[in-house]
Structures are given as structure tokens and as C-alpha cells.
Coordinates of C-alpha atoms in Angstrom, one line a residue:
Chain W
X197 CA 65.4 85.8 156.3
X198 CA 69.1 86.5 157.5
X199 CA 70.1 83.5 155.8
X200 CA 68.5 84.9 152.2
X201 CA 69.4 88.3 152.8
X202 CA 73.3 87.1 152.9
X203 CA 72.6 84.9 149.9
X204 CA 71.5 87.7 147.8
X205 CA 74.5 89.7 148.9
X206 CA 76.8 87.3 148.2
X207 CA 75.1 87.1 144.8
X208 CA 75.7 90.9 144.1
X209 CA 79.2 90.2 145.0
X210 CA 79.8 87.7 142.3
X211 CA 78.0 89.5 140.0
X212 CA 80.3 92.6 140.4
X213 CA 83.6 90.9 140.6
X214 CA 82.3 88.7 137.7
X215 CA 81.4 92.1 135.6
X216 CA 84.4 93.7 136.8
X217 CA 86.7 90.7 135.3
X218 CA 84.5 90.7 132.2
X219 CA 85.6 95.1 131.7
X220 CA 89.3 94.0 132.8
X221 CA 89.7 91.5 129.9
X222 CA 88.0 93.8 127.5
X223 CA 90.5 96.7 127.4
X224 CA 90.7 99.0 130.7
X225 CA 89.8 102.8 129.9
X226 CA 91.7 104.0 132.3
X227 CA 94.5 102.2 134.3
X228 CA 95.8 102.9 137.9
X229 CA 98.4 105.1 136.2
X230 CA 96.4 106.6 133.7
X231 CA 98.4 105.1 131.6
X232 CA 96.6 103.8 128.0
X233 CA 97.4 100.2 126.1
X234 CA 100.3 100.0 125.0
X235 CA 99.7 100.0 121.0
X236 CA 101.8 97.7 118.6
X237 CA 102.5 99.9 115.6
X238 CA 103.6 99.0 112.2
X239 CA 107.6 100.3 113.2
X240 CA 108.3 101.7 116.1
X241 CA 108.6 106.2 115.4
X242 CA 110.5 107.3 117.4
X243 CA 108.6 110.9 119.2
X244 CA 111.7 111.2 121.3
X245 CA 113.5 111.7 118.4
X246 CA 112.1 113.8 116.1
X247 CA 110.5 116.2 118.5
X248 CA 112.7 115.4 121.6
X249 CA 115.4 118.3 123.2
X250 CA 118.5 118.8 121.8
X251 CA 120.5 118.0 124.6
X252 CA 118.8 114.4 124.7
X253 CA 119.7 113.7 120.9
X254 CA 115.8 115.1 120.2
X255 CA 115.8 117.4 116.8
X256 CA 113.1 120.0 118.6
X257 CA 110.5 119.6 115.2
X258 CA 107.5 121.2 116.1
X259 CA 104.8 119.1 116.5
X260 CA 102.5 120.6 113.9
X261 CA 105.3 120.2 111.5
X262 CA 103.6 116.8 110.5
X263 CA 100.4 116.7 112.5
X264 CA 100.0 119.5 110.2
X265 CA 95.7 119.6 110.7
X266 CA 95.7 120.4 113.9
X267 CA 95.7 123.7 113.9
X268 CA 92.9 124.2 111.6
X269 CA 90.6 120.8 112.0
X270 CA 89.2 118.6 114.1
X271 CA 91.1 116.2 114.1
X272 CA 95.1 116.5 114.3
X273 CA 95.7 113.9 111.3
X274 CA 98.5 111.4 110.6
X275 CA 101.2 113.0 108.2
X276 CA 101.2 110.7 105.3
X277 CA 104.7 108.5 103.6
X278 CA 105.2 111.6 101.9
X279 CA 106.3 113.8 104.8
X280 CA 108.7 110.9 106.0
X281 CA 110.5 110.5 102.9
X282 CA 110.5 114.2 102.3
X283 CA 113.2 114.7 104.8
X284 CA 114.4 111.2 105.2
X285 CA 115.2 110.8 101.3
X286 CA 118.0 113.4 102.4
X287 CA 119.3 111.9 105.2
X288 CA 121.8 109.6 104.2
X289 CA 122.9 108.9 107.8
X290 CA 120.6 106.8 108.9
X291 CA 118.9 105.8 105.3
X292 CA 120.3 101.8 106.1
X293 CA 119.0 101.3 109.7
X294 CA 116.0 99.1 109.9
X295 CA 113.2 101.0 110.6
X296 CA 113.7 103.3 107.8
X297 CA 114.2 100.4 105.7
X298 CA 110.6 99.3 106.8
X299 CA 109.6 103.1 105.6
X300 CA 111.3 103.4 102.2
X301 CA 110.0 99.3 101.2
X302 CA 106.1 101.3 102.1
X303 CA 107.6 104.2 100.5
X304 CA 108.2 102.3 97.2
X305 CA 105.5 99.8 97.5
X306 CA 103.2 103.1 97.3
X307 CA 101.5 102.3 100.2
X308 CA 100.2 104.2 103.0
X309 CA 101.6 103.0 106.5
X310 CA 98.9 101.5 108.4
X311 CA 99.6 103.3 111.8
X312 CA 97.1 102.6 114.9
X313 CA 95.5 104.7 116.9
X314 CA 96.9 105.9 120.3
X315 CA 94.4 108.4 121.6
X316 CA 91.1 107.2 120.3
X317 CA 87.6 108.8 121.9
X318 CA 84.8 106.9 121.6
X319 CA 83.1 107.8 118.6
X320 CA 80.2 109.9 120.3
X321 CA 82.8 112.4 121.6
X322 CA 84.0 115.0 118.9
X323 CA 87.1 116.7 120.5
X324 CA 87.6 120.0 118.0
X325 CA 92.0 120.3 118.0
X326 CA 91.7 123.3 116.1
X327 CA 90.2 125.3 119.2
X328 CA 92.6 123.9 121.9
X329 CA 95.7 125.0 119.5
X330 CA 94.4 128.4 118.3
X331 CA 93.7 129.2 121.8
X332 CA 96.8 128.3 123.6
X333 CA 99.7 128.3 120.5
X334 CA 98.4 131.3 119.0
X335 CA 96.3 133.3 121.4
X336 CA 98.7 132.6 124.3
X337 CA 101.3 131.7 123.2
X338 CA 102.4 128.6 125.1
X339 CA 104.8 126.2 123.4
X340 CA 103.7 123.8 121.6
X341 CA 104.9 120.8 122.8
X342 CA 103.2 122.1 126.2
X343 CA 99.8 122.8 125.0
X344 CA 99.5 119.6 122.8
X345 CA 101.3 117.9 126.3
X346 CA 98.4 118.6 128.5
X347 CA 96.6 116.0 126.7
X348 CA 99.1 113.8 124.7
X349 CA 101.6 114.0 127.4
X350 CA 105.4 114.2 127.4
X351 CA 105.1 112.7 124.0
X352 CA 108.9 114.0 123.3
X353 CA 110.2 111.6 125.5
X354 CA 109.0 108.5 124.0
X355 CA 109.1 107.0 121.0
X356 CA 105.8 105.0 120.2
X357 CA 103.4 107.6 122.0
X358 CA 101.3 106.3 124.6
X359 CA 98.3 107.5 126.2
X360 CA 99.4 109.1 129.6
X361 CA 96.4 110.9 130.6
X362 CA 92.8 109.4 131.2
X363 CA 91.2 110.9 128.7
X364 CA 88.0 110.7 130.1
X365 CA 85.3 113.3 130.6
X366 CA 85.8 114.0 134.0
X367 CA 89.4 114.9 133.4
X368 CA 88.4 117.4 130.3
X369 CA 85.7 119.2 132.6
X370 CA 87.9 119.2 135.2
X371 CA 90.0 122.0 132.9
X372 CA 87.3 123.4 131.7
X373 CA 85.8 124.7 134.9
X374 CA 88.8 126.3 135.3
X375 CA 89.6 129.8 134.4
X376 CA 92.1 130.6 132.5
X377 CA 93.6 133.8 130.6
X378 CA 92.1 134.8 127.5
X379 CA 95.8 136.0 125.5
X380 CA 98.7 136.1 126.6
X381 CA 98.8 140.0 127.8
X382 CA 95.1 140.0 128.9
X383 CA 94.2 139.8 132.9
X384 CA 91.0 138.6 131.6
X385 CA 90.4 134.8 132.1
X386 CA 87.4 132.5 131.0
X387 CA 86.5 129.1 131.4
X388 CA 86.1 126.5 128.6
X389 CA 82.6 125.7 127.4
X390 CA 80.7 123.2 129.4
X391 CA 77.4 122.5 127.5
X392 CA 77.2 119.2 126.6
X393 CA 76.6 119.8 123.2
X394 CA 80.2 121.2 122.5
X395 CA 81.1 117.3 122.6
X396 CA 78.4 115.5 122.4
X397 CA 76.4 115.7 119.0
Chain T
X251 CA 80.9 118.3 136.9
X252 CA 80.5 116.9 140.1
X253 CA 77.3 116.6 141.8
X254 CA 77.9 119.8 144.8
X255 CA 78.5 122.1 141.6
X256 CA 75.3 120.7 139.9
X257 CA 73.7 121.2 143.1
X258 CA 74.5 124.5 144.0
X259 CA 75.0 126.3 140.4
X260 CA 71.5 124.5 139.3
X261 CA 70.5 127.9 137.6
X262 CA 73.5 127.7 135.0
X263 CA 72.7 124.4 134.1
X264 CA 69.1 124.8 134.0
X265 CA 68.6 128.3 131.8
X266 CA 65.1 129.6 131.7
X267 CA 64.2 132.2 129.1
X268 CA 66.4 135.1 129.4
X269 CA 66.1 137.1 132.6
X270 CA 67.7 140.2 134.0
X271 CA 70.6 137.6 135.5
X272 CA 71.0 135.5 132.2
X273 CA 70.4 137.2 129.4
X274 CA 71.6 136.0 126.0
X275 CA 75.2 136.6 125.0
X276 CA 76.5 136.4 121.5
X277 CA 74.1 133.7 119.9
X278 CA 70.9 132.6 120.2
X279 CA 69.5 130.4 117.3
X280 CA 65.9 131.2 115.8
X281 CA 63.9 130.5 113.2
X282 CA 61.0 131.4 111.3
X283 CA 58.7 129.8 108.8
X284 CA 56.3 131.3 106.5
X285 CA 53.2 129.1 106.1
X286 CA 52.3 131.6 102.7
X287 CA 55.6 130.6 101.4
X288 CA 55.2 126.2 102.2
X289 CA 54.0 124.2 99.7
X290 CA 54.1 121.0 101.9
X291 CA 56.6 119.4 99.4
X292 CA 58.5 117.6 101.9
X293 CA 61.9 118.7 100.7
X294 CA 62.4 119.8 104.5
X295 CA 62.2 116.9 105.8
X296 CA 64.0 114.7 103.0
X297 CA 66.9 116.6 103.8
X298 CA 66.6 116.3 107.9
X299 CA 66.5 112.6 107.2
X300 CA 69.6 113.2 105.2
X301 CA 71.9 115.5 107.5
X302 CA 70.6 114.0 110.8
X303 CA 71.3 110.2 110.2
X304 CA 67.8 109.5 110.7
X305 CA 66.3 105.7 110.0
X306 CA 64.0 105.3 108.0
X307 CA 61.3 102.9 109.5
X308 CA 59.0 101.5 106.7
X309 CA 55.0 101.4 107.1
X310 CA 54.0 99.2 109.7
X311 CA 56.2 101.2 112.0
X312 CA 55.2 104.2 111.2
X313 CA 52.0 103.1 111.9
X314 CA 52.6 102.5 115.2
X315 CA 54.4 106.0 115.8
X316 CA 57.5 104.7 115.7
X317 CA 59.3 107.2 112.6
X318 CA 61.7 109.4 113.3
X319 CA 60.8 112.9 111.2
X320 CA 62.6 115.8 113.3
X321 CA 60.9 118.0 110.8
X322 CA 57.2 116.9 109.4
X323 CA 54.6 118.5 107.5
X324 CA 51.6 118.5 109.3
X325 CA 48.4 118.4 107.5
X326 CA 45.1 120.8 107.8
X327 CA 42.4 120.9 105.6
X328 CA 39.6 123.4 105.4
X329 CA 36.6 122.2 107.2
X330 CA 33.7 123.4 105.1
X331 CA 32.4 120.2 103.3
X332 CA 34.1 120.7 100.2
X333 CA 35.7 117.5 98.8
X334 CA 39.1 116.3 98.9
X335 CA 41.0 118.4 95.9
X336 CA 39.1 121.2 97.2
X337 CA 40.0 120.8 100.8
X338 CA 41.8 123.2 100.4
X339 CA 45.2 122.0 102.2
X340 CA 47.4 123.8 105.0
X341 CA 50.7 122.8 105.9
X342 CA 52.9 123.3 109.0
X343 CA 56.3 122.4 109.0
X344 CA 56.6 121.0 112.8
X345 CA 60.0 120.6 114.5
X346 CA 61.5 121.3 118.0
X347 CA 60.8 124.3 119.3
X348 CA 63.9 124.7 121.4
X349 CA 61.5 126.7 123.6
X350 CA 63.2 129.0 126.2
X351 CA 61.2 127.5 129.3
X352 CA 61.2 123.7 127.8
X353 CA 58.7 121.5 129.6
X354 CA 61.0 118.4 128.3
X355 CA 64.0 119.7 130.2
X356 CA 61.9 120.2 133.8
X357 CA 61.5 116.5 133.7
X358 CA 64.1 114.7 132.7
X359 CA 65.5 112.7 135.6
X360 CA 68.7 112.4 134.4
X361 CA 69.5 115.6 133.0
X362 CA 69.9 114.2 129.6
X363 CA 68.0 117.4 128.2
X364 CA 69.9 121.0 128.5
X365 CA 69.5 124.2 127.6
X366 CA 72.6 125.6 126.6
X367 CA 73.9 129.2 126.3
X368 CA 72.8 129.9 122.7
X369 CA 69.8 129.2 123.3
X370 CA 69.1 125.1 122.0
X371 CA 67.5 122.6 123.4
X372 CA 70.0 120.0 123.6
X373 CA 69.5 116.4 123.9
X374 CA 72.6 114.2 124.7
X375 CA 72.2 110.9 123.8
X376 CA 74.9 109.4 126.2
X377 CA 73.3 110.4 129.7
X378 CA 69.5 109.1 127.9
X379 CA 67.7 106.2 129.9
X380 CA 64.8 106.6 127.5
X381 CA 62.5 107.3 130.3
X382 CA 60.3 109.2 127.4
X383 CA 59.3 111.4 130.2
X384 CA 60.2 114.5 128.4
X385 CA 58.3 113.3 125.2
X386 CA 55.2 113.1 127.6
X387 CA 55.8 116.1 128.5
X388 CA 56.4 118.3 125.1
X389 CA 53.0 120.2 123.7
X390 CA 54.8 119.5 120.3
X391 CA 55.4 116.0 120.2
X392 CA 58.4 116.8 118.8
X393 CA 60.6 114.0 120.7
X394 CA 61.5 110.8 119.1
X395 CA 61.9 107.3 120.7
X396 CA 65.1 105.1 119.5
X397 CA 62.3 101.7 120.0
X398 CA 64.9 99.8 117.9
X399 CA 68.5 99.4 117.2
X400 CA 67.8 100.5 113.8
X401 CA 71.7 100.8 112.5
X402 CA 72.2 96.8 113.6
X403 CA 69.4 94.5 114.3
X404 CA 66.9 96.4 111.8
X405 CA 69.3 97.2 109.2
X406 CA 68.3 100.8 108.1
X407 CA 71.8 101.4 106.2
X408 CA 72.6 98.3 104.8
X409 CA 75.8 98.4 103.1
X410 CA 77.0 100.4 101.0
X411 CA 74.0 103.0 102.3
X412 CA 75.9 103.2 105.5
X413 CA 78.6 105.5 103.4
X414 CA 76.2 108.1 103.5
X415 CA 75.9 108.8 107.1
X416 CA 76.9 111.7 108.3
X417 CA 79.7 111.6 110.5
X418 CA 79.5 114.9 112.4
X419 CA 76.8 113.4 114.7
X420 CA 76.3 109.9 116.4
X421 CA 73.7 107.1 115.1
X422 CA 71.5 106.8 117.7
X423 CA 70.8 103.1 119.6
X424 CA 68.2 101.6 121.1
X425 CA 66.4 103.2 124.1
X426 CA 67.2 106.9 123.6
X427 CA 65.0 109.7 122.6
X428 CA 66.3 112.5 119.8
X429 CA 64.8 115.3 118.2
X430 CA 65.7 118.5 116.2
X431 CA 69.1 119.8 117.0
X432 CA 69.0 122.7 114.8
X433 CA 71.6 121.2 113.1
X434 CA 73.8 122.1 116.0
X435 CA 77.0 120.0 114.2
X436 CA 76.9 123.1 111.6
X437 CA 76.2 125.9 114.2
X438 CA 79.2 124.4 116.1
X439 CA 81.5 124.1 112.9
X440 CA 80.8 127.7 111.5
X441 CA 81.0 128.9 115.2
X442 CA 84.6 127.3 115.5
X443 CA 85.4 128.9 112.1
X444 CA 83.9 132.2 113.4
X445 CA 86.0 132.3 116.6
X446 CA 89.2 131.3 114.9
X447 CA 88.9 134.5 112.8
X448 CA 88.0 136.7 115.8
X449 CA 84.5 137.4 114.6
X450 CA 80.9 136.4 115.4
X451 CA 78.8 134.1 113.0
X452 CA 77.5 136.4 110.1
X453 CA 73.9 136.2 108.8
X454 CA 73.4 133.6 106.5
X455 CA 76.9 131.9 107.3
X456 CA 75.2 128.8 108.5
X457 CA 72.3 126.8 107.7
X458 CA 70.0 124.5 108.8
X459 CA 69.4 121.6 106.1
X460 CA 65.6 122.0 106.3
X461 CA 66.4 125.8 105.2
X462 CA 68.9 125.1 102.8
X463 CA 66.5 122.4 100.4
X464 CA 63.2 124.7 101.2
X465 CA 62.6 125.3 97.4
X466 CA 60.3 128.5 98.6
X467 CA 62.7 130.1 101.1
X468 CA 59.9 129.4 103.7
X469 CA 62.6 129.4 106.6
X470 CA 64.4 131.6 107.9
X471 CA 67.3 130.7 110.4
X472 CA 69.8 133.0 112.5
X473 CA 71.2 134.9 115.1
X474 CA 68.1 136.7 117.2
X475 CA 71.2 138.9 118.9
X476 CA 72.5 139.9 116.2
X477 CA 70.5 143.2 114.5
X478 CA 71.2 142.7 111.1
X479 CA 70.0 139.2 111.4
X480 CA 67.1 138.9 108.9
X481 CA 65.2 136.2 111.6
X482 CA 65.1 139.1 113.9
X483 CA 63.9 141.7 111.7
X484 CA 61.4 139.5 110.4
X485 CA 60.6 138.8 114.3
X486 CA 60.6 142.4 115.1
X487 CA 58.7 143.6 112.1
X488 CA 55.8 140.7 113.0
X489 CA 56.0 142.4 116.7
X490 CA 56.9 138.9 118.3
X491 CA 59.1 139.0 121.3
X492 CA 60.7 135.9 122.2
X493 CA 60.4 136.7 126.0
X494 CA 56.8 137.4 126.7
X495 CA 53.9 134.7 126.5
X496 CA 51.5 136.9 125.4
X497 CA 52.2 139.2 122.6
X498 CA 50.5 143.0 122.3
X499 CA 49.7 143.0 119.1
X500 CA 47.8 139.8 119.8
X501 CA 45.2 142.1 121.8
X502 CA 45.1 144.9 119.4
X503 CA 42.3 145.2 116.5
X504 CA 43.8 146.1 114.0
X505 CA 42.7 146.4 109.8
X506 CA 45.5 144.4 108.5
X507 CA 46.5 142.4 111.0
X508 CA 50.6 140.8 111.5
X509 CA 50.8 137.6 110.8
X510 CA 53.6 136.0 112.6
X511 CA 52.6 133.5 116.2
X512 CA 53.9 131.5 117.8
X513 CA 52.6 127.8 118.2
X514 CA 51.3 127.1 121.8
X515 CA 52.5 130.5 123.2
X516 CA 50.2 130.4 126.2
X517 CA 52.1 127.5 128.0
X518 CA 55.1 129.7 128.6
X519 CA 57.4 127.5 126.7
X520 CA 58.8 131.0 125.1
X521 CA 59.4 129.1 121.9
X522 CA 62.4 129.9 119.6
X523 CA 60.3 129.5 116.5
X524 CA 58.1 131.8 114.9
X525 CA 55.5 131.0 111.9
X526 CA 54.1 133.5 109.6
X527 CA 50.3 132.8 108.9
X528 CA 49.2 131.6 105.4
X529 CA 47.1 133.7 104.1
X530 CA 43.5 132.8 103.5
X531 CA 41.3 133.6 100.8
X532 CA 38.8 134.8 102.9
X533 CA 41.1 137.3 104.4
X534 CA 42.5 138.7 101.4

């Protein structure tokens, strides 16, 4: 009897170590860190940058400048060639380093550049932008670069963006159970919908 | 959510039919459909298939109860021995209830059926371990079982029918149950649209898809809050009130009698959907 009963535990054992290699390999959702993959994009875009302070070199461009969707979407959107080149056909600066090189030859080649996904849900998740930014940009009036930061993270200090927060549904409830102010002069406060259906369709 | 606030705030999580302590706040969803107005044409249904990425399953499967109509016709016929052309055919457009005291909800081990604050019935497919217990348990039959993978291994969408899924909601897998959502992926979109412009949803801002194709206007969708609502005038003129099981004007004779009921009122189930009676020729 003992000698089965540690047979079959030993069993489970390899079964979960087995099943938790076989996850590991995969792709982990959430590392120790939070930290996501690291994702190999077509050039490297430099965040830090673009939308980075000015006393780091950053030039302070507001987010929604060229995730221009966000605001009144879904989904955020990626700004297409024609944004890049719209400043950067002006900016004779930096018009021969390589990586704007790599933009003008998709830039002349009239091709779209085929950027990867950083923060991806799964696809049974349906997170609505629009309603995080209108509530906290424009009915609070938060910075920008802080309200889109409490899910994107300190995305103006890097330059291929990276996931830095866990993304998971745990960690959205987690906020949403919380109360929080309604504008920015109101004492009233609210707490973000929790029916599953707000997400889950 | 962790499981001490699930335990101790079970009432928010599980709504009954609005009480004193909960009533409803700025929504909740209702419908009505006039049997006088149905033909039985079908188009409702069509177009459920069509919003609501629904497989279609062929005959032998549907033999075996295996389709997936959120909204079907059902079929009466006049039982007075006339023949078939003569039958004399009734039709009743049957979909989820989203009743305010759902049975399906009280049973569902896993919580994988909700009410939520306006008023649906939601399903969420994600936290379903097709136990079917809550399709046992629905008066309706309204709840349908995923008993195939129909996207991969049966092949429903073959390409390039696949394009014409609707992306605002999942396709379902094998082993979970679905049913009517009330098109919840437009009540959330003109909702969002709604809240961005500081308003609430306005009468006839959103539809359902069975109400947009009905080519009668049988059915009549809205906002039971709001008073200007035409599903609540139509509910208040037929003397139906969504929180009682047993309605007045049920009990009263009267000459020309109202004509809207509600399907299986008796259970308590407080239904969200009211029918108008078709009108017989006897009665008229």
C-alpha cells in the first residue's frame, strides 16, 4: 500500500515538473519580473527617444501623437510609414543613420513596416483603450505618459518597448476593485466594471 | 477577484431580480416580441447565425440536438384536425430569456454564468467546464453545447468563409456551452460610445441583429429604465412588470383582454422578455 501510494506520488511529481517544462519552453506568460519576451522588431524604435524627457535627450511627443486610435478605439493602433516620414523627411540630422535608412528603403519600397506585437491579449480578452484614456487623460486629467504607463510601463525609457507588467487578469481586477475619483475636481470615486462580460465576449 | 471577496460579497456577484438593495441602475436590456407581427420567416435567426459566429452543423447533427440556433422559430399548429396547409401555423421566436432569477446561474459550479448589472445573463466561455448543468436546468432550453471543435476539426468556416466572422466576439471550442448574449458586443460598443459623450444609450441607438433583419418589426429591444424607451411603454401599456411572477391583469376578466405574457412566468425566473399574443381568429 505505502509502497504504491509513494509511486503514484512520485508519478504526479513528474507529471508536473514534466508539464511545467513543457509551459516554460512554450513562452512564459508572466516571468518572475513581470517582465514580457523580449520581441525582435523589424528596427529597433527608439520610445526613449521620441517620447523620452528632455533632460535625457527624450523629445517629450505625446504618446497619442502616433498611437493616434487610442483615444477613440479599441485598440491603440500602430501609426503607419506615413507618420515616420512625415517628420523624419524633415529632419536632415539624422536622415543618414541606419535605422532611418531601414525606414526610408520601406518608405520607398511602399511597404508597410511589419512591426510585432509587444502587448498582445489573448484573443478572448477585448481591452477597450478608448475608456482607460477618456477616463484618466481627459476626465482627470493625468499625464499621459502616466496613464498609458500603468499598463505599458515606463515605456519612455526604452527603446523597443517591452512588456513590464503581467498583464494578466488578476492584475486588471486588482485596479478595478479599487476606487478611484471620478474627474479631477470630484470627491466622488468609483470602481472599474467587474462583470465579466466587459472583457469577455 | 479572489475567493474571500467572492465569498463574502456573494450577493453582488449573484443579482436576483431587482430588490429594494439592488435595484437597476442606468440599463437594463429588454425585449419584446409580437407573435401578430412574426411570420416565422427565419430572418431572425439567419442573422444570429451571422453576428454571433455560430456553426452551422448540417443534418445529421442537428438531428441529434447538436445546432446551435440562439434564436429559433418554434413551431405550433392548430390542433383541430384540419390538414397540413390549414394547420393553421403559430410561431414563437425562442431565445434566452436573460431571466432576472436565472435557474442556469444557481447551478453552475464554476460560476461560468453571471448576472451582470444591466441586467444579462452572461455566459463566459473561458471559466466553462461544460458541465451542461445549467442547460439541464433552463425551462427554455435555450443553452447550447460546443459537442465539437467546429472552427478546426469540423471545419464550419473553411477558408475564405472564415473572413466573415465577426471579430467582436470569440469562436467558441469544444466543451463549452453558449447561448443568446443579446448581442452584448453591440450594447457594450454603443455603451462605450454613450459614456464617452457623457450621455446614456438613447432608444433605438443599438440593436440586436435578430431586431435589425425582423422584416415585420416583431421585436422590440431597449432600455426598461429608461421612460421613453418604446420596450417599456409597450411593457407598461401590456401591464407586465418585470418583477412580479404573477401579473394582475392575468386575474382580471376583462372584454378585450392585453395580450402581452411572459413565457413560463410561474417559475419565478422573472424573465427579461415579453411576447405579445397572436391574435386568433376565434378571438377576433
Amino acid at each position: 500500500m505505502n509502497y504504491f501510494l509513494r509511486l503514484s506520488v512520485l508519478l504526479v511529481g513528474l507529471v508536473v515538473s514534466a508539464g511545467s517544462y513543457a509551459a516554460n519552453t512554450v513562452q512564459p506568460l508572466t516571468t518572475a519580473d513581470d517582465l514580457g519576451p523580449k520581441v525582435e522588431q523589424p528596427f529597433e524604435f527608439p520610445h526613449n527617444r521620441h517620447a523620452g524627457n528632455a533632460d535625457k535627450g527624450g523629445m517629450e511627443i505625446n504618446c497619442m501623437y502616433c498611437h493616434t486610435y487610442a483615444r477613440r478605439s479599441m485598440v491603440a493602433g500602430i501609426p503607419p510609414v506615413q507618420k515616420c516620414i512625415g517628420c523624419h523627411q524633415s529632419i536632415e540630422s539624422v536622415r543618414e543613420t541606419p535605422r532611418i535608412k531601414k525606414l526610408f528603403e520601406y518608405w520607398e519600397a511602399k511597404k508597410a513596416i511589419p512591426w510585432k506585437k509587444v502587448h498582445d491579449l489573448p484573443e478572448f480578452v477585448r481591452f477597450n483603450h478608448e475608456r482607460h484614456i477618456q477616463r484618466f487623460v481627459f476626465a482627470q486629467n493625468k499625464p499621459v505618459q502616466e496613464a498609458c504607463g500603468y499598463c505599458h510601463g515606463d515605456v519612455k525609457t526604452m527603446t523597443v518597448a517591452r512588456r513590464q507588467k503581467p498583464l494578466s487578469m488578476g492584475w486588471c481586477v486588482s485596479c478595478h476593485q479599487k476606487d478611484h475619483p471620478v474627474d479631477a475636481t470630484s470627491t466622488k470615486t468609483t470602481h472599474g466594471p467587474n462583470d465579466c462580460w466587459q472583457c469577455h465576449k | 477577484m479572489s475567493i474571500t471577496n467572492l465569498l463574502t460579497n456573494w450577493s453582488d456577484f449573484r443579482q436576483q431580480h431587482p430588490s429594494a438593495a439592488h435595484p437597476h441602475r442606468e440599463y437594463k436590456w429588454a425585449m419584446s416580441i409580437d407573435l401578430d407581427s412574426c411570420t416565422g420567416c427565419n430572418a431572425c435567426s439567419v442573422a444570429c447565425y451571422a453576428e454571433n459566429n455560430l456553426p452551422v452543423v448540417g443534418k445529421e447533427k442537428f438531428a441529434h440536438g447538436h445546432s446551435h440556433h440562439w434564436m429559433r422559430i418554434e413551431r405550433y399548429w392548430d390542433n383541430d384536425g384540419r390538414e397540413f396547409a390549414d394547420q393553421g401555423a403559430q410561431f414563437l421566436p425562442m431565445l434566452c430569456q436573460h431571466c432576472e432569477s436565472a435557474p442556469c446561474e444557481t447551478v453552475c459550479p464554476v460560476g461560468a454564468t453571471n448576472h451582470t448589472a444591466d441586467g444579462l445573463n452572461s455566459q463566459v466561455y473561458n471559466r466553462c467546464v461544460g458541465s451542461r448543468y445549467c442547460n439541464a436546468n433552463c425551462p427554455y432550453k435555450v443553452r447550447y453545447f460546443n459537442w465539437y471543435n467546429y472552427p478546426t476539426t469540423e471545419n464550419v468556416w473553411p477558408e475564405p468563409m472564415n473572413q466573415q466572422l465577426n471579430p467582436d466576439l470569440s469562436v467558441r471550442s469544444k466543451g463549452v456551452m453558449e447561448k443568446c448574449t443579446f448581442c452584448v458586443q453591440r450594447l457594450r460598443a454603443s455603451m462605450n460610445d454613450a459614456r464617452t459623450q457623457g450621455r446614456l444609450v438613447i432608444d433605438g441607438e443599438v440593436q440586436t441583429a435578430c431586431q435589425q433583419v425582423c422584416p415585420t418589426g416583431a421585436i422590440t429591444f431597449g432600455n426598461l429604465v429608461d421612460p421613453s424607451a418604446k420596450v417599456g411603454k409597450q411593457w407598461k401599456q401590456q401591464q407586465v412588470d418585470l418583477n412580479i411572477d404573477k401579473q394582475p391583469k392575468d386575474a382580471e376578466e376583462k372584454a378585450a383582454k392585453l395580450r402581452g405574457y411572459r413565457i413560463l412566468e410561474e417559475l419565478r425566473t422573472y424573465p427579461s422578455v415579453m411576447y405579445l399574443e397572436q391574435l386568433r381568429e376565434s378571438a377576433v
